[in-house]
Amino acid sequence: MDNLVLLPRKELNLRLSRLRSLMAASQQEALLITDNANIYYLSGRVFSGYIYLPLEGMPLFFVRRPVELQGDGVVYIRKPEEMVATIGLNTPATIGLELDTAPYSAIERLRALFPQSKVANASATLRQARAVKTDFEIDLIRQSGIKQERVYRRIPHLYQPGMTDLELQVEIERVSRLEGCLGQFRICGQSMELYMGNVLVGKNADNPTPYDFAMGGEGLHPSLPVGCNGALIRPGDAVMVDMNGDYTGYMTDMTRTFALGQLDELALRAQQLSIDICRELSKALPSTPAKDLYEKAEEMVKAADLHPYFMGHRQKAGFIGHGVGIEVNELPVISPRSRDVLQVNNVIALEPKFVIPHVGAVGIENTYQVTPSGLKSLTNAPTEIITFVQ
Amino acid sequence: MDNLVLLPRKELNLRLSRLRSLMAASQQEALLITDNANIYYLSGRVFSGYIYLPLEGMPLFFVRRPVELQGDGVVYIRKPEEMVATIGLNTPATIGLELDTAPYSAIERLRALFPQSKVANASATLRQARAVKTDFEIDLIRQSGIKQERVYRRIPHLYQPGMTDLELQVEIERVSRLEGCLGQFRICGQSMELYMGNVLVGKNADNPTPYDFAMGGEGLHPSLPVGCNGALIRPGDAVMVDMNGDYTGYMTDMTRTFALGQLDELALRAQQLSIDICRELSKALPSTPAKDLYEKAEEMVKAADLHPYFMGHRQKAGFIGHGVGIEVNELPVISPRSRDVLQVNNVIALEPKFVIPHVGAVGIENTYQVTPSGLKSLTNAPTEIITFVQ
């Protein structure tokens, strides 16, 4: 029999107590959690079932699958209605449910278990809690960063003359997986579908995508219209690599740009500006409004007259960064209208990128820990453009 | 400017008219669709936005992203509220929304656009429509099957002595991707998370998973607890390969079992029984209740005394098959309590599998088209166990 909770007790208690402060502040007497990302956050594993967290008292772990787990508060159920017998008549005045991720019909079914309770949005509460990482979590993110860096350093050796963008991407996928990459790209919501990341080459970078990624690409098929499209990598093409960094259930997000032959001057300037923006923004201190980072980046881009290419050309993304952790779209959001403020131990990816038509996408992306003295990068592969040997 | 609808007009009209019969039968005057799988079904591409389908009159395609699409009924919006201006005051008495897939808060936001309308569950309607494939769809599934078969035939040549389950899986992933596999594993709901499929080797097959897959496996990390776990492939191990078959936005599901060295007698008997069950069940004619297929399989398993191993050992799956198409868990469901009935041009995967502790998982899976004369396999790699060269 395996213990359900895989987190050290101290770590679990730390996460629970943070969450409970947020619950108290938003008048939620209990949470009922079922989203995989939140389940992983509150137990250290993914299981099928629910976690019931009262403001006071022990959390309950209602498990549907897998079999044979044990521990304090573990109760096996076949369907959600069976939880009532354990939770009892002591129903909370307000119950927090994951309104932003659970389907409508699933929420209606859970609501019916608490006919006396008001319903609040636990998704927002969990997003807020998860935005500030514990040391334990930052260590897992750092581990992902180290492995991802190891993969990125091998990329120049993976290119073979005559490769298509897909062929290069497949070789990077292979090396990532052998390094232990889980391939899971957890995303909150349906705004993105993807797995192992993107290799964006040459003019394909200017093809717009339906998804909320910073960059686009036509993709291989209209059922998954993003990323590489099978085109040959040609001399003068920029090769942007933005591959999956999930090695620990926590992700790093890192982008580097490579090139076949010499890139044109405009692309090289844009690449250098991306590096400069990252360096400048990484001076940001806790309490800085997230939108100030966006504004600073935009100001630097305008001063360099590179605005037509910033964050896309035919189609532009509306952000230059985002929180990263269990999911790839956590808080804070670095966008012009963001109301988020940087906090110590936020972990954010900054990706000031450019699309230069007929050259491709250029720029870098790093994942940073917000520290009292500024942003500290957790993704440390070389930032300059490395030219593939033809 | 690219045309939004990529389906031939005749094909689009066929799908719309089927869906409208189901809408009429369930008194839905209009549907508002936003789920990627349904968007792909009704347009031939994934875009970010909504499709508004009235019972009579032209469908409207409300697009958020990508830019630059055109065609009849295409309207660009930034947020859902902007749809009201186009749909107008002519609001339907009942509006179908995707209650089983869209998050609660997204549905609440859409409901507010139709304050006079009753809300019905469009998820069920779409699932029903998509369960019966058109000839156009079956052709796309057949194309996926041919490519998947090509990959499976190469598997014996990918094994190298001393490989772990992960290392073998990575080589199969690579060959699949180079063959054009999109890697997208579309699933309705949150019951499964996965990408390129599973290689299940030896006793790892008996590790239970939280997900609703037929088989389990410990996985590489508790944040994604399913599939290979990095163990060495040893003589006497069964090697079950159940890899992603999405090459066209439509999937085939195919499993084959390989072996390192000689498998024990029990495992060989179970493998043969799996083949026999598939052969027997493929005689099923339209109008057969789906549960009869399950019962027939169970009867054959009991007669052979292999019940303790059927569909898992420590943990058992509750089904032996499922509809396949754009998603991997479509209708009909082949389970003991299923109320589904086989219909011509259902496409179903049958996967009567066994877990023999200390040997591993054995059995096969094929994807079948339901035809007037029985089930026709669309996945035709050899079914016998192929032994890897040591």
Tab-separated table of C-alpha atoms in Angstrom, chain A residues 6 34-37 40 44-48 64-68 98-108 111 119 121 140 166-167 169-171 173-175 177-178 180-184 186 189-197 208-215 220-225 228 246-250 314-318, chain B residues 6 34-37 40 44-48 64-68 98-108 111 119 121 140 166-167 169-171 173-175 177-178 180-184 186 189-197 208-215 220-225 228 246-250 314-318:
chain	number	residue	atom	x	y	z
A	6	LEU	CA	3.834	12.180	-1.558
A	34	THR	CA	-10.653	17.813	-8.694
A	35	ASP	CA	-8.449	19.432	-11.354
A	36	ASN	CA	-5.293	17.393	-11.979
A	37	ALA	CA	-2.953	20.353	-11.586
A	40	TYR	CA	-0.883	17.403	-7.851
A	44	GLY	CA	2.335	15.492	-4.882
A	45	ARG	CA	0.630	13.038	-7.225
A	46	VAL	CA	-2.168	12.917	-9.758
A	47	PHE	CA	-5.098	10.736	-8.762
A	48	SER	CA	-8.668	10.547	-9.958
A	64	ARG	CA	-11.684	6.852	-7.445
A	65	ARG	CA	-8.464	5.529	-8.958
A	66	PRO	CA	-5.760	4.189	-8.595
A	67	VAL	CA	-6.461	1.346	-6.159
A	68	GLU	CA	-4.423	0.665	-3.033
A	98	GLU	CA	-13.122	25.000	-9.611
A	99	LEU	CA	-15.470	27.030	-11.782
A	100	ASP	CA	-12.816	27.975	-14.340
A	101	THR	CA	-11.695	24.448	-15.164
A	102	ALA	CA	-14.405	21.922	-14.288
A	103	PRO	CA	-17.109	21.448	-16.926
A	104	TYR	CA	-20.510	22.959	-16.253
A	105	SER	CA	-22.226	19.613	-15.760
A	106	ALA	CA	-19.522	18.404	-13.340
A	107	ILE	CA	-19.963	21.534	-11.219
A	108	GLU	CA	-23.746	21.165	-11.229
A	111	ARG	CA	-23.262	21.727	-6.218
A	119	VAL	CA	-20.643	28.485	-4.295
A	121	ASN	CA	-14.671	30.153	-7.358
A	140	LEU	CA	11.735	21.218	-8.818
A	166	LEU	CA	9.847	18.637	-38.393
A	167	GLU	CA	12.918	16.436	-38.680
A	169	GLN	CA	12.080	19.007	-33.960
A	170	VAL	CA	11.777	15.213	-33.793
A	171	GLU	CA	15.469	14.868	-32.942
A	173	GLU	CA	12.023	15.654	-28.884
A	174	ARG	CA	13.992	12.417	-28.803
A	175	VAL	CA	16.885	13.895	-26.838
A	177	ARG	CA	12.580	12.396	-23.782
A	178	LEU	CA	15.776	10.424	-23.209
A	180	GLY	CA	13.584	12.421	-18.849
A	181	CYS	CA	11.186	14.981	-20.288
A	182	LEU	CA	7.663	13.844	-19.399
A	183	GLY	CA	6.154	15.381	-22.491
A	184	GLN	CA	3.247	16.670	-20.467
A	186	ARG	CA	-0.140	21.192	-18.653
A	189	GLY	CA	-8.054	25.897	-20.116
A	190	GLN	CA	-8.441	25.063	-23.752
A	191	SER	CA	-6.515	27.974	-25.186
A	192	MET	CA	-3.569	25.826	-26.183
A	193	GLU	CA	-3.008	22.286	-27.333
A	194	LEU	CA	0.505	21.044	-27.673
A	195	TYR	CA	2.944	18.573	-26.336
A	196	MET	CA	6.627	18.745	-26.957
A	197	GLY	CA	6.896	22.355	-28.013
A	208	PRO	CA	-0.987	32.924	-37.405
A	209	THR	CA	-2.290	30.294	-34.978
A	210	PRO	CA	-5.605	30.046	-33.101
A	211	TYR	CA	-3.816	29.361	-29.826
A	212	ASP	CA	-2.648	31.808	-27.168
A	213	PHE	CA	1.022	31.131	-27.727
A	214	ALA	CA	3.478	33.980	-28.129
A	215	MET	CA	4.414	32.622	-31.557
A	220	LEU	CA	1.374	19.960	-39.943
A	221	HIS	CA	-2.425	19.761	-40.143
A	222	PRO	CA	-5.430	22.080	-39.690
A	223	SER	CA	-6.539	19.976	-36.713
A	224	LEU	CA	-3.460	21.181	-34.814
A	225	PRO	CA	-2.509	24.442	-36.476
A	228	CYS	CA	6.490	23.383	-37.680
A	246	ASP	CA	8.606	19.462	-17.907
A	247	TYR	CA	10.939	17.053	-16.128
A	248	THR	CA	9.464	17.134	-12.619
A	249	GLY	CA	5.778	17.998	-12.940
A	250	TYR	CA	7.033	21.606	-12.864
A	314	ARG	CA	0.746	39.293	-39.177
A	315	GLN	CA	-0.712	38.395	-35.777
A	316	LYS	CA	0.544	39.676	-32.445
A	317	ALA	CA	0.448	38.124	-28.991
A	318	GLY	CA	-0.877	40.330	-26.222
B	6	LEU	CA	-11.883	23.631	-45.081
B	34	THR	CA	-16.523	26.316	-28.854
B	35	ASP	CA	-14.827	22.998	-28.043
B	36	ASN	CA	-11.841	22.371	-30.342
B	37	ALA	CA	-12.975	18.870	-31.308
B	40	TYR	CA	-12.813	20.858	-36.104
B	44	GLY	CA	-12.316	21.157	-40.843
B	45	ARG	CA	-9.915	23.317	-38.830
B	46	VAL	CA	-9.296	24.378	-35.251
B	47	PHE	CA	-9.826	28.069	-34.603
B	48	SER	CA	-10.383	30.051	-31.439
B	64	ARG	CA	-11.042	35.335	-32.212
B	65	ARG	CA	-7.889	33.883	-33.730
B	66	PRO	CA	-6.192	33.319	-36.188
B	67	VAL	CA	-6.358	36.542	-38.201
B	68	GLU	CA	-7.197	36.711	-41.906
B	98	GLU	CA	-21.356	22.308	-24.459
B	99	LEU	CA	-22.120	21.633	-20.812
B	100	ASP	CA	-19.880	18.557	-20.583
B	101	THR	CA	-16.694	20.218	-21.802
B	102	ALA	CA	-16.850	23.985	-21.322
B	103	PRO	CA	-15.900	25.221	-17.855
B	104	TYR	CA	-18.688	26.406	-15.581
B	105	SER	CA	-17.667	30.054	-15.747
B	106	ALA	CA	-17.435	29.990	-19.547
B	107	ILE	CA	-20.970	28.584	-19.787
B	108	GLU	CA	-22.295	31.182	-17.350
B	111	ARG	CA	-25.810	31.937	-20.920
B	119	VAL	CA	-30.190	25.943	-22.004
B	121	ASN	CA	-26.690	20.153	-23.451
B	140	LEU	CA	-9.289	10.036	-42.814
B	166	LEU	CA	11.377	4.432	-22.175
B	167	GLU	CA	14.199	4.081	-24.676
B	169	GLN	CA	9.103	4.084	-26.580
B	170	VAL	CA	11.194	7.103	-27.601
B	171	GLU	CA	12.367	5.334	-30.763
B	173	GLU	CA	7.731	8.061	-30.977
B	174	ARG	CA	10.473	9.254	-33.300
B	175	VAL	CA	9.442	6.958	-36.147
B	177	ARG	CA	6.536	11.594	-35.785
B	178	LEU	CA	8.673	11.235	-38.895
B	180	GLY	CA	3.626	12.407	-39.799
B	181	CYS	CA	2.023	11.578	-36.464
B	182	LEU	CA	0.673	14.826	-35.036
B	183	GLY	CA	1.175	13.720	-31.457
B	184	GLN	CA	-2.179	15.166	-30.510
B	186	ARG	CA	-7.583	14.454	-28.139
B	189	GLY	CA	-12.753	15.471	-20.445
B	190	GLN	CA	-9.947	15.237	-17.973
B	191	SER	CA	-9.992	11.494	-17.436
B	192	MET	CA	-6.770	10.959	-19.358
B	193	GLU	CA	-3.588	12.885	-19.982
B	194	LEU	CA	-1.136	11.552	-22.464
B	195	TYR	CA	0.499	12.241	-25.746
B	196	MET	CA	2.309	9.672	-27.753
B	197	GLY	CA	0.897	6.556	-26.161
B	208	PRO	CA	-2.546	0.921	-11.383
B	209	THR	CA	-3.122	4.356	-12.928
B	210	PRO	CA	-5.590	7.119	-12.056
B	211	TYR	CA	-6.620	7.482	-15.673
B	212	ASP	CA	-9.429	5.749	-17.555
B	213	PHE	CA	-7.137	3.825	-19.824
B	214	ALA	CA	-7.589	0.111	-20.387
B	215	MET	CA	-4.056	-0.462	-19.085
B	220	LEU	CA	8.100	8.222	-15.044
B	221	HIS	CA	6.800	10.636	-12.418
B	222	PRO	CA	3.826	10.921	-10.016
B	223	SER	CA	2.667	14.015	-11.900
B	224	LEU	CA	1.920	11.785	-14.917
B	225	PRO	CA	1.400	8.324	-13.478
B	228	CYS	CA	6.587	3.244	-19.012
B	246	ASP	CA	-3.387	10.592	-35.040
B	247	TYR	CA	-2.151	11.436	-38.510
B	248	THR	CA	-5.170	13.303	-39.890
B	249	GLY	CA	-6.997	14.844	-36.944
B	250	TYR	CA	-8.755	11.453	-36.791
B	314	ARG	CA	-4.590	-5.339	-9.484
B	315	GLN	CA	-6.904	-2.784	-11.074
B	316	LYS	CA	-9.403	-3.507	-13.819
B	317	ALA	CA	-10.819	-1.306	-16.561
B	318	GLY	CA	-14.589	-1.293	-16.919
